[in-house]
XYZ file of C-alpha atoms in Angstrom:
757
model
C 0.000 0.000 0.000
C 1.390 3.393 -1.001
C 0.404 6.495 0.936
C -0.638 9.524 -1.122
C 0.125 12.884 0.478
C -0.101 16.403 -0.938
C 2.157 19.256 0.122
C 0.564 22.449 1.439
C 2.903 25.335 2.401
C 2.011 27.331 5.517
C 4.697 29.794 6.636
C 8.410 30.657 6.560
C 10.175 31.375 9.864
C 13.839 31.807 10.851
C 16.404 29.015 10.976
C 15.263 26.102 13.120
C 16.852 23.249 15.055
C 15.627 19.868 16.323
C 12.534 19.697 18.567
C 11.367 23.173 17.500
C 7.804 22.327 16.373
C 4.749 21.221 18.364
C 1.016 20.886 17.658
C -1.293 22.041 20.424
C -4.167 19.680 21.282
C -7.563 20.592 19.748
C -9.910 22.845 21.700
C -11.973 20.778 24.110
C -9.657 17.780 23.862
C -9.301 15.740 27.056
C -6.283 13.774 25.949
C -8.265 10.890 24.458
C -9.469 10.303 20.903
C -12.036 13.092 21.064
C -11.136 15.909 18.745
C -8.821 13.565 16.831
C -9.488 15.266 13.480
C -10.154 18.820 14.666
C -7.877 21.595 13.491
C -4.906 22.328 15.722
C -2.620 25.266 16.393
C 1.074 25.087 15.470
C 3.798 26.344 17.842
C 7.271 26.885 16.425
C 10.455 28.480 17.778
C 13.432 29.546 15.679
C 17.088 30.479 16.158
C 16.202 34.168 16.250
C 14.423 33.543 19.544
C 10.925 34.065 18.133
C 8.100 31.793 19.302
C 4.938 31.986 17.216
C 1.647 30.142 17.275
C -0.622 30.026 14.225
C -3.516 28.075 12.785
C -5.387 27.835 9.483
C -8.926 29.130 9.029
C -10.706 29.079 5.685
C -7.406 28.546 3.877
C -5.885 31.614 5.523
C -3.139 31.713 8.135
C -4.229 33.121 11.499
C -1.373 34.310 13.753
C -2.364 33.930 17.424
C 0.770 35.373 19.007
C 4.413 36.039 18.213
C 7.155 36.913 20.703
C 9.927 39.439 20.155
C 13.379 38.200 19.057
C 15.516 36.942 21.916
C 18.077 34.215 22.580
C 18.134 31.232 20.244
C 15.387 28.713 21.036
C 16.932 25.242 21.374
C 13.763 23.265 22.147
C 9.971 23.638 22.219
C 7.927 21.195 24.302
C 4.333 20.891 25.498
C 3.412 20.225 29.107
C 0.701 20.508 31.697
C -0.478 19.226 35.054
C -0.423 15.452 35.486
C -3.659 13.961 34.168
C -4.620 17.127 32.253
C -4.177 18.189 28.639
C -0.627 19.214 27.720
C -1.479 22.632 26.267
C 1.274 24.759 27.846
C 4.240 25.729 25.651
C 7.754 25.563 27.110
C 10.836 26.932 25.371
C 14.535 26.546 26.240
C 16.971 29.368 25.420
C 20.566 29.504 26.717
C 20.052 28.425 30.358
C 16.477 29.725 30.700
C 13.121 27.956 30.406
C 9.988 29.977 29.647
C 6.364 28.872 29.737
C 3.489 30.319 27.679
C -0.184 29.470 27.638
C -1.990 29.001 24.335
C -2.935 32.702 24.284
C 0.699 33.806 24.535
C 0.754 34.868 28.182
C 4.119 34.278 29.886
C 3.500 32.368 33.127
C 7.002 30.971 33.742
C 10.458 32.517 33.415
C 12.830 30.093 35.099
C 16.612 30.458 35.037
C 18.335 27.134 35.609
C 21.737 26.822 37.269
C 23.283 25.191 34.173
C 26.640 26.678 33.202
C 26.134 25.259 29.693
C 23.606 26.221 27.056
C 20.547 23.972 27.082
C 20.643 21.590 24.103
C 17.676 19.336 24.901
C 14.676 19.443 27.220
C 11.831 17.228 28.384
C 8.688 18.246 30.306
C 6.646 15.630 32.186
C 3.964 17.032 34.501
C 5.760 19.034 37.190
C 9.150 17.506 36.224
C 11.542 19.463 34.041
C 14.599 17.742 32.558
C 17.257 19.882 30.863
C 20.609 18.893 29.363
C 23.645 20.789 28.172
C 26.591 19.145 26.443
C 27.632 17.142 29.502
C 25.326 18.154 32.391
C 21.841 16.783 33.128
C 19.600 18.543 35.671
C 16.251 17.400 37.054
C 13.827 20.005 38.451
C 10.453 19.464 40.117
C 8.291 22.537 40.576
C 11.353 24.614 39.621
C 13.457 23.106 42.438
C 16.521 21.042 41.625
C 16.262 17.461 42.892
C 19.172 15.871 41.045
C 21.944 16.239 38.492
C 24.367 14.041 36.555
C 27.695 14.784 34.833
C 28.179 12.754 31.650
C 31.588 12.045 30.132
C 30.484 12.204 26.499
C 28.105 14.615 24.794
C 24.385 14.298 25.586
C 22.421 14.308 22.323
C 18.811 14.012 23.549
C 16.763 13.259 26.667
C 13.458 11.435 27.183
C 11.309 10.516 30.192
C 9.264 7.360 30.733
C 6.699 6.362 33.341
C 6.718 2.524 33.516
C 3.284 0.940 33.793
C 1.791 4.471 33.790
C 2.908 5.029 37.394
C 4.410 8.147 38.979
C 7.857 6.555 38.750
C 10.059 8.646 36.437
C 12.822 7.035 34.371
C 15.165 9.263 32.342
C 17.006 8.096 29.232
C 20.004 10.028 27.902
C 21.210 9.459 24.336
C 24.994 9.979 24.316
C 27.423 10.412 21.458
C 29.634 7.621 22.844
C 27.212 5.072 21.302
C 25.317 4.460 24.541
C 21.927 5.095 26.124
C 22.110 5.803 29.843
C 19.016 4.939 31.883
C 18.746 7.112 35.016
C 16.506 6.994 38.058
C 16.852 9.604 40.809
C 19.738 11.034 38.718
C 21.767 7.832 39.075
C 22.674 5.506 36.225
C 20.716 2.255 36.500
C 21.629 0.776 33.118
C 23.923 1.540 30.214
C 22.720 0.280 26.833
C 25.560 -0.156 24.365
C 24.788 0.678 20.731
C 26.291 -0.040 17.324
C 25.824 3.515 16.059
C 25.619 7.059 17.396
C 22.080 7.940 18.608
C 20.598 11.192 17.318
C 17.017 11.427 18.620
C 14.715 9.789 21.204
C 10.921 9.451 21.111
C 8.470 7.944 23.611
C 5.159 6.809 22.014
C 2.151 8.266 23.806
C 0.458 5.936 26.251
C 3.355 3.438 26.202
C 5.231 3.731 29.491
C 8.177 1.398 28.973
C 8.977 1.534 25.258
C 11.348 3.926 23.549
C 12.194 4.661 19.910
C 15.695 5.781 19.012
C 17.024 7.124 15.702
C 20.691 6.823 14.707
C 23.300 8.515 12.557
C 23.329 5.596 10.091
C 19.614 6.035 9.345
C 18.375 3.099 11.436
C 15.567 3.176 14.033
C 15.428 0.837 17.042
C 12.650 0.053 19.498
C 13.724 -0.566 23.116
C 11.582 -2.351 25.692
C 12.893 -1.148 29.060
C 12.408 -3.392 32.074
C 14.426 -2.310 35.091
C 13.696 -5.582 36.881
C 16.076 -7.425 34.551
C 19.507 -6.436 33.276
C 18.905 -7.321 29.629
C 16.898 -4.886 27.529
C 14.975 -6.133 24.502
C 15.590 -4.243 21.293
C 14.104 -4.525 17.816
C 15.370 -2.993 14.571
C 12.459 -1.192 12.900
C 14.357 0.600 10.103
C 17.742 -0.518 8.766
C 19.910 -0.197 5.657
C 18.509 -3.479 4.360
C 14.973 -2.104 4.555
C 15.989 1.101 2.773
C 17.862 -0.591 -0.083
C 16.256 0.180 -3.357
C 14.294 3.044 -1.863
C 17.072 5.426 -0.935
C 17.374 8.655 -2.827
C 21.113 8.492 -2.508
C 21.089 5.393 -4.650
C 23.537 3.411 -2.529
C 21.058 1.797 -0.147
C 22.236 3.924 2.793
C 20.453 6.758 4.498
C 21.748 9.836 6.265
C 21.252 10.541 9.962
C 17.792 10.526 11.517
C 16.941 14.035 12.751
C 13.375 13.494 14.010
C 10.801 10.730 14.363
C 7.262 10.303 15.667
C 4.425 7.791 15.540
C 0.953 8.878 14.476
C -2.239 7.236 13.254
C -2.705 8.864 9.845
C -5.408 6.513 8.615
C -7.469 6.486 11.819
C -7.514 2.672 11.949
C -5.956 2.428 15.406
C -2.507 1.483 14.088
C 0.163 4.149 14.211
C 2.614 4.770 11.406
C 6.299 5.498 11.992
C 7.312 8.861 10.484
C 11.053 9.510 10.133
C 12.849 12.675 8.957
C 16.477 12.625 7.796
C 19.332 15.086 7.527
C 19.439 14.774 3.723
C 15.858 16.072 3.463
C 14.143 12.701 3.023
C 10.870 11.961 4.820
C 9.734 8.350 5.108
C 6.583 6.763 6.501
C 6.461 3.113 7.615
C 3.608 0.895 8.732
C 4.421 -1.085 11.869
C 1.610 -3.694 11.604
C 1.041 -3.549 15.346
C -0.775 -1.219 17.715
C 0.919 -2.611 20.837
C 4.555 -2.106 19.767
C 5.258 -5.818 19.993
C 8.540 -7.274 18.882
C 9.216 -9.035 15.578
C 7.220 -6.279 13.898
C 7.397 -5.975 10.134
C 7.936 -2.404 8.958
C 6.938 -1.547 5.402
C 7.766 1.751 3.721
C 4.615 3.355 2.311
C 5.855 6.871 1.563
C 9.173 8.511 0.711
C 9.899 12.016 -0.558
C 12.970 14.259 -0.626
C 12.685 17.992 0.110
C 16.340 18.951 -0.585
C 17.042 20.418 2.864
C 17.407 18.795 6.247
C 14.230 18.196 8.221
C 14.256 19.677 11.740
C 10.938 18.455 13.147
C 7.849 16.481 12.195
C 4.470 16.216 13.913
C 1.258 14.387 13.090
C -2.100 16.079 13.443
C -4.778 18.140 11.732
C -3.925 21.706 10.673
C -5.109 22.601 7.169
C -8.666 21.256 7.168
C -10.991 19.512 9.607
C -11.316 15.718 9.250
C -8.042 15.410 7.316
C -4.901 14.243 9.090
C -1.478 15.354 7.925
C 2.239 15.381 8.666
C 3.491 18.854 9.587
C 7.138 19.303 8.581
C 9.655 22.006 9.473
C 12.975 22.280 7.617
C 16.284 23.819 8.667
C 15.714 27.035 6.688
C 12.349 27.567 8.425
C 9.858 26.304 5.851
C 6.745 24.902 7.551
C 4.432 22.813 5.388
C 1.939 20.005 5.684
C 1.678 16.686 3.871
C -2.047 16.173 3.984
C -4.244 13.168 3.267
C -6.813 15.563 1.799
C -7.372 15.227 -1.949
C -6.206 18.553 -3.382
C -6.252 19.754 -6.978
C -4.753 22.782 -8.676
C -7.430 24.989 -10.098
C -6.895 27.136 -13.185
C -7.997 30.722 -13.056
C -9.714 32.453 -15.940
C -6.376 33.738 -17.202
C -5.031 30.185 -17.481
C -2.568 30.417 -14.575
C -2.489 28.057 -11.631
C -3.995 29.198 -8.390
C -1.880 29.526 -5.253
C -0.163 26.178 -4.647
C 0.088 26.821 -0.939
C -3.695 27.020 -0.572
C -5.604 23.742 -0.265
C -8.498 23.491 -2.712
C -11.010 20.684 -2.410
C -12.072 19.135 -5.680
C -15.361 20.613 -6.790
C -15.287 23.427 -4.208
C -16.215 26.794 -5.743
C -13.503 29.413 -5.346
C -13.024 32.996 -6.429
C -9.771 33.148 -8.446
C -9.861 36.941 -8.794
C -9.979 37.444 -5.005
C -7.052 35.058 -4.559
C -5.058 36.825 -7.249
C -5.737 40.224 -5.726
C -4.631 39.036 -2.280
C -1.367 37.655 -3.687
C -0.681 40.913 -5.560
C -1.214 42.872 -2.346
C 1.236 40.653 -0.456
C 3.851 41.033 -3.203
C 3.451 44.825 -3.187
C 3.912 44.953 0.596
C 7.070 42.838 0.361
C 8.492 45.066 -2.382
C 7.879 48.159 -0.239
C 9.590 46.549 2.750
C 12.625 45.576 0.648
C 12.881 49.113 -0.783
C 12.834 50.665 2.697
C 15.515 48.276 3.983
C 17.710 48.907 0.933
C 17.397 52.666 1.419
C 18.226 52.366 5.124
C 21.309 50.282 4.305
C 22.530 52.818 1.723
C 22.201 55.657 4.260
C 24.090 53.709 6.923
C 27.082 53.123 4.605
C 27.605 56.750 3.606
C 30.864 58.452 4.583
C 29.266 60.746 7.197
C 27.329 57.924 8.809
C 28.470 56.361 12.075
C 27.210 52.958 10.930
C 29.428 50.115 9.715
C 28.866 47.882 6.729
C 29.454 44.364 8.010
C 28.612 40.907 6.727
C 26.893 38.817 9.414
C 28.275 35.421 10.393
C 26.764 32.795 8.124
C 25.262 29.878 10.100
C 26.320 26.476 8.726
C 24.399 23.300 9.519
C 27.136 20.691 9.135
C 27.776 17.065 10.043
C 31.036 15.124 9.752
C 30.435 11.383 10.189
C 32.218 8.088 9.604
C 30.105 5.530 7.766
C 30.857 2.045 9.075
C 29.214 0.296 6.120
C 31.709 1.483 3.486
C 34.497 3.035 5.640
C 34.008 6.523 4.189
C 33.441 9.952 5.687
C 30.315 11.908 4.827
C 30.402 15.692 5.175
C 27.016 17.439 4.949
C 26.928 21.223 4.546
C 23.810 23.368 4.580
C 23.305 27.140 4.735
C 20.126 29.247 4.617
C 21.056 30.855 1.260
C 22.048 29.237 -2.061
C 25.651 28.010 -2.262
C 27.744 29.361 -5.136
C 30.786 27.134 -4.669
C 32.672 25.116 -2.051
C 36.480 24.945 -1.942
C 38.304 22.066 -0.222
C 41.914 22.222 0.961
C 43.656 19.516 2.962
C 47.236 18.718 3.912
C 46.431 14.991 4.229
C 45.698 12.767 1.203
C 41.949 12.276 0.692
C 40.077 10.453 -2.076
C 36.891 12.280 -3.065
C 34.015 10.009 -4.101
C 30.943 10.660 -6.209
C 27.666 11.257 -4.396
C 24.743 10.375 -6.616
C 22.480 13.160 -5.338
C 25.105 15.843 -5.931
C 24.533 18.040 -8.970
C 27.637 20.154 -8.309
C 30.526 20.192 -10.801
C 33.875 19.298 -9.225
C 37.262 20.618 -10.384
C 40.702 19.578 -9.110
C 43.920 21.575 -8.925
C 47.402 20.129 -9.001
C 49.234 20.005 -5.681
C 52.985 20.050 -5.170
C 54.893 18.937 -2.081
C 56.332 22.399 -1.476
C 52.881 23.941 -0.945
C 51.976 21.384 1.718
C 48.642 20.673 0.016
C 47.515 17.130 -0.715
C 44.044 18.078 -1.934
C 42.691 21.160 -3.699
C 39.213 20.828 -5.151
C 36.205 23.045 -5.771
C 32.511 22.237 -6.193
C 30.477 24.648 -8.312
C 26.851 24.272 -7.269
C 23.764 24.517 -9.416
C 21.229 27.297 -8.952
C 19.270 27.313 -5.664
C 21.392 24.599 -4.011
C 21.283 25.107 -0.243
C 22.940 21.853 0.839
C 25.677 19.612 -0.479
C 26.976 16.194 0.565
C 30.661 15.327 0.167
C 32.072 11.825 0.541
C 35.731 10.887 0.815
C 38.132 8.223 2.015
C 41.055 8.702 4.359
C 44.323 6.801 4.783
C 45.217 5.752 8.305
C 48.477 7.223 9.483
C 47.987 10.360 7.369
C 46.821 13.160 9.643
C 45.898 16.732 8.799
C 43.139 19.331 8.666
C 40.412 19.568 6.052
C 39.487 23.222 5.445
C 36.176 23.908 3.720
C 35.467 27.384 2.311
C 31.739 27.904 1.683
C 30.825 30.820 -0.574
C 27.122 31.764 -0.686
C 25.487 33.433 -3.654
C 25.297 36.838 -1.950
C 26.470 40.380 -2.513
C 28.924 41.570 -1.312
C 30.945 38.360 -1.640
C 31.799 36.567 1.595
C 33.064 33.167 2.656
C 32.610 30.919 5.679
C 35.486 28.651 6.791
C 34.946 25.305 8.542
C 37.771 23.038 9.742
C 37.667 19.264 10.306
C 40.542 17.308 11.848
C 41.616 14.110 10.076
C 42.909 11.875 12.865
C 45.721 9.299 12.525
C 43.428 6.317 13.249
C 40.514 7.836 11.347
C 38.938 4.485 10.399
C 38.591 3.154 13.953
C 35.235 3.242 15.746
C 34.511 2.470 19.381
C 32.721 -0.831 20.088
C 31.094 -2.124 23.260
C 30.289 -5.690 22.281
C 33.741 -7.184 21.675
C 33.414 -10.925 22.311
C 35.930 -13.135 24.093
C 36.682 -14.785 20.751
C 37.622 -11.436 19.221
C 39.796 -10.466 22.193
C 41.518 -13.880 22.119
C 43.230 -13.043 18.820
C 47.033 -12.804 18.870
C 48.001 -9.224 19.654
C 50.899 -6.818 19.272
C 51.555 -4.634 22.310
C 52.732 -1.057 22.862
C 53.495 -0.042 26.455
C 54.191 3.517 27.630
C 55.507 4.660 30.995
C 56.344 8.189 32.035
C 55.417 11.250 34.039
C 52.185 11.939 32.141
C 48.791 12.254 33.820
C 45.671 10.303 32.896
C 44.125 13.451 31.413
C 47.214 13.919 29.229
C 47.090 10.433 27.718
C 43.308 10.762 27.289
C 43.913 13.954 25.312
C 46.376 12.043 23.088
C 43.701 9.435 22.463
C 41.051 12.046 21.611
C 43.395 13.562 19.017
C 44.221 10.192 17.468
C 40.930 8.232 17.402
C 37.343 9.419 16.616
C 34.305 9.002 18.882
C 36.112 9.068 22.224
C 34.231 10.877 25.028
C 35.627 14.298 25.787
C 35.705 13.752 29.540
C 36.777 10.811 31.679
C 34.051 8.921 33.536
C 36.201 8.151 36.576
C 39.715 8.539 37.921
C 40.522 4.817 37.741
C 42.114 2.974 34.857
C 40.225 3.528 31.603
C 39.653 0.841 28.969
C 38.277 1.333 25.447
C 37.991 -1.104 22.545
C 38.015 0.047 18.917
C 37.522 -1.763 15.618
C 38.818 -0.915 12.159
C 35.591 -0.408 10.188
C 37.103 -1.658 6.912
C 39.176 -4.732 7.808
C 37.836 -5.532 11.301
C 41.059 -5.467 13.332
C 40.887 -4.501 17.014
C 42.623 -1.947 19.220
C 42.351 -2.289 23.012
C 43.477 0.765 25.005
C 44.074 0.757 28.772
C 45.584 3.783 30.436
C 45.922 5.557 33.749
C 48.354 7.907 35.445
C 51.926 7.252 34.335
C 51.158 4.065 32.368
C 49.349 3.137 29.164
C 48.992 -0.118 27.246
C 47.747 -0.599 23.670
C 47.067 -3.989 22.070
C 46.143 -4.625 18.438
C 46.208 -7.485 15.935
C 47.398 -4.993 13.298
C 51.074 -3.981 13.429
C 50.322 -0.801 11.434
C 47.906 0.404 14.130
C 50.587 0.033 16.800
C 53.130 1.798 14.562
C 50.800 4.750 13.857
C 49.898 5.147 17.533
C 53.545 4.964 18.610
C 54.627 7.652 16.111
C 51.758 9.998 17.029
C 52.124 9.733 20.820
C 55.903 10.114 20.599
C 55.456 13.286 18.560
C 52.887 14.730 20.996
C 55.006 13.877 24.042
C 58.081 15.474 22.436
C 56.146 18.726 21.930
C 55.485 18.937 25.682
C 58.898 17.549 26.655
C 57.437 14.522 28.396
C 59.889 11.648 28.759
C 58.493 8.271 27.766
C 59.664 4.706 28.253
C 58.391 2.898 25.155
C 58.394 -0.870 24.723
C 56.830 -2.835 21.874
C 56.148 -6.529 21.446
C 55.490 -7.685 17.875
C 53.648 -11.001 17.559
C 54.444 -12.689 14.210
C 51.254 -14.758 14.348
C 49.105 -11.621 13.955
C 50.071 -11.402 10.270
C 48.447 -14.680 9.092
C 45.301 -13.908 11.107
C 45.036 -10.408 9.587
C 45.484 -11.795 6.055
C 42.760 -14.359 6.773
C 40.524 -11.537 8.018
C 40.952 -9.512 4.837
C 41.033 -12.500 2.464
C 37.313 -12.368 1.460
C 37.704 -8.762 0.300
C 40.866 -9.549 -1.695
C 39.228 -12.478 -3.481
C 35.962 -10.613 -4.117
C 37.537 -7.493 -5.626
C 40.176 -9.453 -7.549
C 37.374 -11.479 -9.099
C 35.273 -8.360 -9.713
C 38.167 -6.622 -11.512
C 38.825 -9.639 -13.740
C 35.100 -10.145 -14.425
C 34.741 -6.493 -15.425
C 37.678 -6.726 -17.837
C 36.436 -9.999 -19.329
C 32.832 -8.753 -19.637
C 34.034 -5.669 -21.510
C 36.066 -7.847 -23.883
C 33.030 -10.065 -24.545
C 30.860 -7.015 -25.261
C 33.468 -5.815 -27.768
C 32.968 -9.068 -29.695
C 29.532 -7.672 -30.672
C 27.670 -10.985 -30.450
C 24.237 -10.540 -32.026
C 23.214 -14.049 -33.020
C 21.730 -16.485 -30.504
C 23.728 -19.324 -32.019
C 26.972 -17.405 -31.478
C 25.955 -16.693 -27.900
C 25.338 -20.398 -27.200
C 28.803 -21.245 -28.504
C 30.297 -19.439 -25.493
C 30.938 -21.249 -22.233
C 28.368 -20.940 -19.441
C 30.774 -18.742 -17.494
C 31.060 -16.260 -20.371
C 27.295 -16.322 -20.977
C 26.759 -15.429 -17.320
C 29.243 -12.536 -17.579
C 27.403 -11.094 -20.606
C 24.026 -11.337 -18.826
C 25.379 -9.669 -15.669
C 27.606 -7.161 -17.469
C 25.558 -4.120 -16.398
C 25.485 -5.177 -12.732
C 29.243 -5.879 -12.738
C 29.980 -2.468 -14.261
C 27.803 -0.684 -11.684
C 29.475 -2.430 -8.742
C 32.954 -1.809 -10.149
C 32.127 1.860 -10.785
C 30.950 2.311 -7.180
C 34.149 0.832 -5.729
C 36.912 1.684 -8.218
C 39.693 2.082 -5.669
C 38.816 -0.520 -3.038
C 41.363 -3.022 -4.341
C 44.110 -0.386 -4.276
C 43.025 0.454 -0.746
C 43.441 -3.186 0.314
C 46.836 -3.384 -1.359
C 47.859 -0.196 0.482
C 46.886 -1.680 3.866
C 48.890 -4.861 3.231
C 51.963 -3.035 1.908
C 51.887 -0.740 4.964
C 51.698 -3.856 7.131
C 54.828 -5.259 5.456
C 56.727 -1.967 5.793
C 55.697 -1.462 9.443
C 56.712 -4.997 10.423
C 60.313 -4.442 9.339
C 60.259 -0.820 10.464
C 60.360 -2.072 14.057
C 63.493 -4.048 13.111
C 65.114 -1.019 11.510
C 64.975 -2.484 7.994
C 63.775 -0.736 4.822
C 61.918 -3.185 2.547
C 60.394 -0.781 0.009
C 62.447 -2.406 -2.772
C 60.446 -5.626 -2.357
C 57.015 -3.995 -2.687
C 56.609 -4.766 -6.450
C 56.958 -8.476 -5.636
C 54.279 -8.107 -2.940
C 51.900 -6.416 -5.399
C 52.378 -9.313 -7.854
C 51.501 -11.783 -5.104
C 48.352 -9.821 -4.240
C 47.184 -9.687 -7.865
C 47.648 -13.469 -8.116
C 46.414 -14.112 -4.605
C 47.366 -17.270 -2.740
C 47.044 -17.315 1.039
C 49.947 -19.697 1.634
C 52.349 -17.838 -0.655
C 51.415 -14.452 0.833
C 51.923 -15.692 4.413
C 55.228 -17.251 3.380
C 56.328 -13.921 1.923
C 55.499 -12.021 5.132
C 56.976 -14.532 7.547
C 60.077 -15.629 5.601
C 63.118 -15.629 7.915
C 65.289 -14.007 5.242
C 62.682 -11.535 4.045
C 65.062 -8.690 4.632
C 67.661 -10.058 2.211
C 68.426 -7.564 -0.506
C 66.803 -4.768 1.538
C 68.589 -1.546 2.277
C 69.357 -0.774 5.897
C 68.224 2.619 7.130
């Protein structure tokens, strides 16, 4: 079943962030199903600090109230007394929380004792939960009753009431790939995750179930039961479900920015509505009204709106008796996707009527009145623009005391490592059209094609003297507000990626963003390392010296992604990381004056040793360094990467052979049957082989690079230079044989003919 929705535009506001949009309950609603399809008011807060509430009446927007600009609004939530309708509007700005009733009267102006800016907020009856980057505070009736300091960044907060009791359970989504379950501001459980959480949502009326969206586009359902240690979890949306339906064309989705559940059809079964950073909105049926496990999710709607989605809500805004999805984008566009059947009506002059105005089929309208209203609005806008232009010209005259300055351009960016294909995705979005984007990096990067990108890329030559390894520019098409860039890094090559974003504005200006490329850029933290994985043979690097625990933790933050910024405790810290491309492990244990690193990849140990030595030398910290190289780690690493070598070797040869067979120009069926079954299969699958090879043109070279670095690093610890033998290694890789490759790496006289350093 496919869901048919029609877009209806409502209003444009300032730039918005997550959790900025709410729908007030219908008038007379008691919290049940009464008033389910009555028109509702929309409350929205933007980054200019303006909160406004509007509704639609007879196809016209009615503004109920609008506050003056103030501090940036980070969150908008609804609340009310326990057991009553949640019709009070709460906003969070800096460290303040304000409350408004539905008529716009300010009844609460509460200044919290947070030293950080509020990033997320939750209101549950008389309980107020606010979070900064690392601090969580719990207030009841504006009195603090608990707080918690988190080591990594808090992304979102949610509150649950198990079994609909007065017991309050708080869940914090943290960037360290964990959910922390708190009660009385103490951690009761820590749920380890495979990806970074981005948003939390508690379905209404369900006291112990929680939905969580992730940076890889997946959505999980958690069934929390504090009586047992194990928490049930069910994958509702995954990459496998999105394959074939993704607008990016590679079966992967961008990060989830918002999600809700809402009964669009009115059949008692709620649909799952998910908004993504790349501007895609998807609707799934869950085939269950009790949120049971083993649910089958089916996608029934997908549409891309070309700019990231900040918030979504389900309700009734445009017309009575018609449900819709209300969407707010980053640039401040608020529109509805309604189930109402809407048609475009032609006026007498042959032009379409206003697209933003819903028109029911067969409903009589007055096109001339609509046209006159639109002309009046355009005239008023032109007059406003003329006045502002005149005021600007006066302020820039020589005798004026005013200054002509370009305001700071806000950039909505995300820099993420994709575990599925070991690439980095950089998303850039600004409120005005982008003219071009310039990339400069002093570390070697491989830029990849992104199917949705319409920008034209140009490369400039780089020489070693300039210190540049990458110079590239993207020239964007007209009215492009966001762009996705994808690239691969090489471990051991560290540097800074500088991105210059030039908007299509006058006078010309540019915004600079910097992103650090870390030495172990392809390692991601894992929580579920099994005993079998940790039982692999390991190489060891041990450090001893006068460094503090904070100092070595700072070294780790600068060398590996996804580490928490702050330490959880003062005892010995242990983290486990996995190489997202080849699957090798890195186990780090460190405390004051001592640190130990174990890995089944010699190159990882070599990179870490070089980086830490360099950092310690800068601060004149003396280190005692000892390494233990285990020869048996080499065969196990080759066995780990063997499936990739064989697959891409075969793919390369199949692509070459398929192209040769196509060049034969076989047109007759009898000629086709004369070929072997293997060649017939290659001709049939030629298009699929070409597509796969085109998507991964450099993967084989990447594998060869990892194995050649492994060979160099092994003998580097012995003080031997073996670069002269690399051509022989490449020949062995192209004609892969496990036994011969292991023999080459572990030969006792492998250093014969090599040049000593």
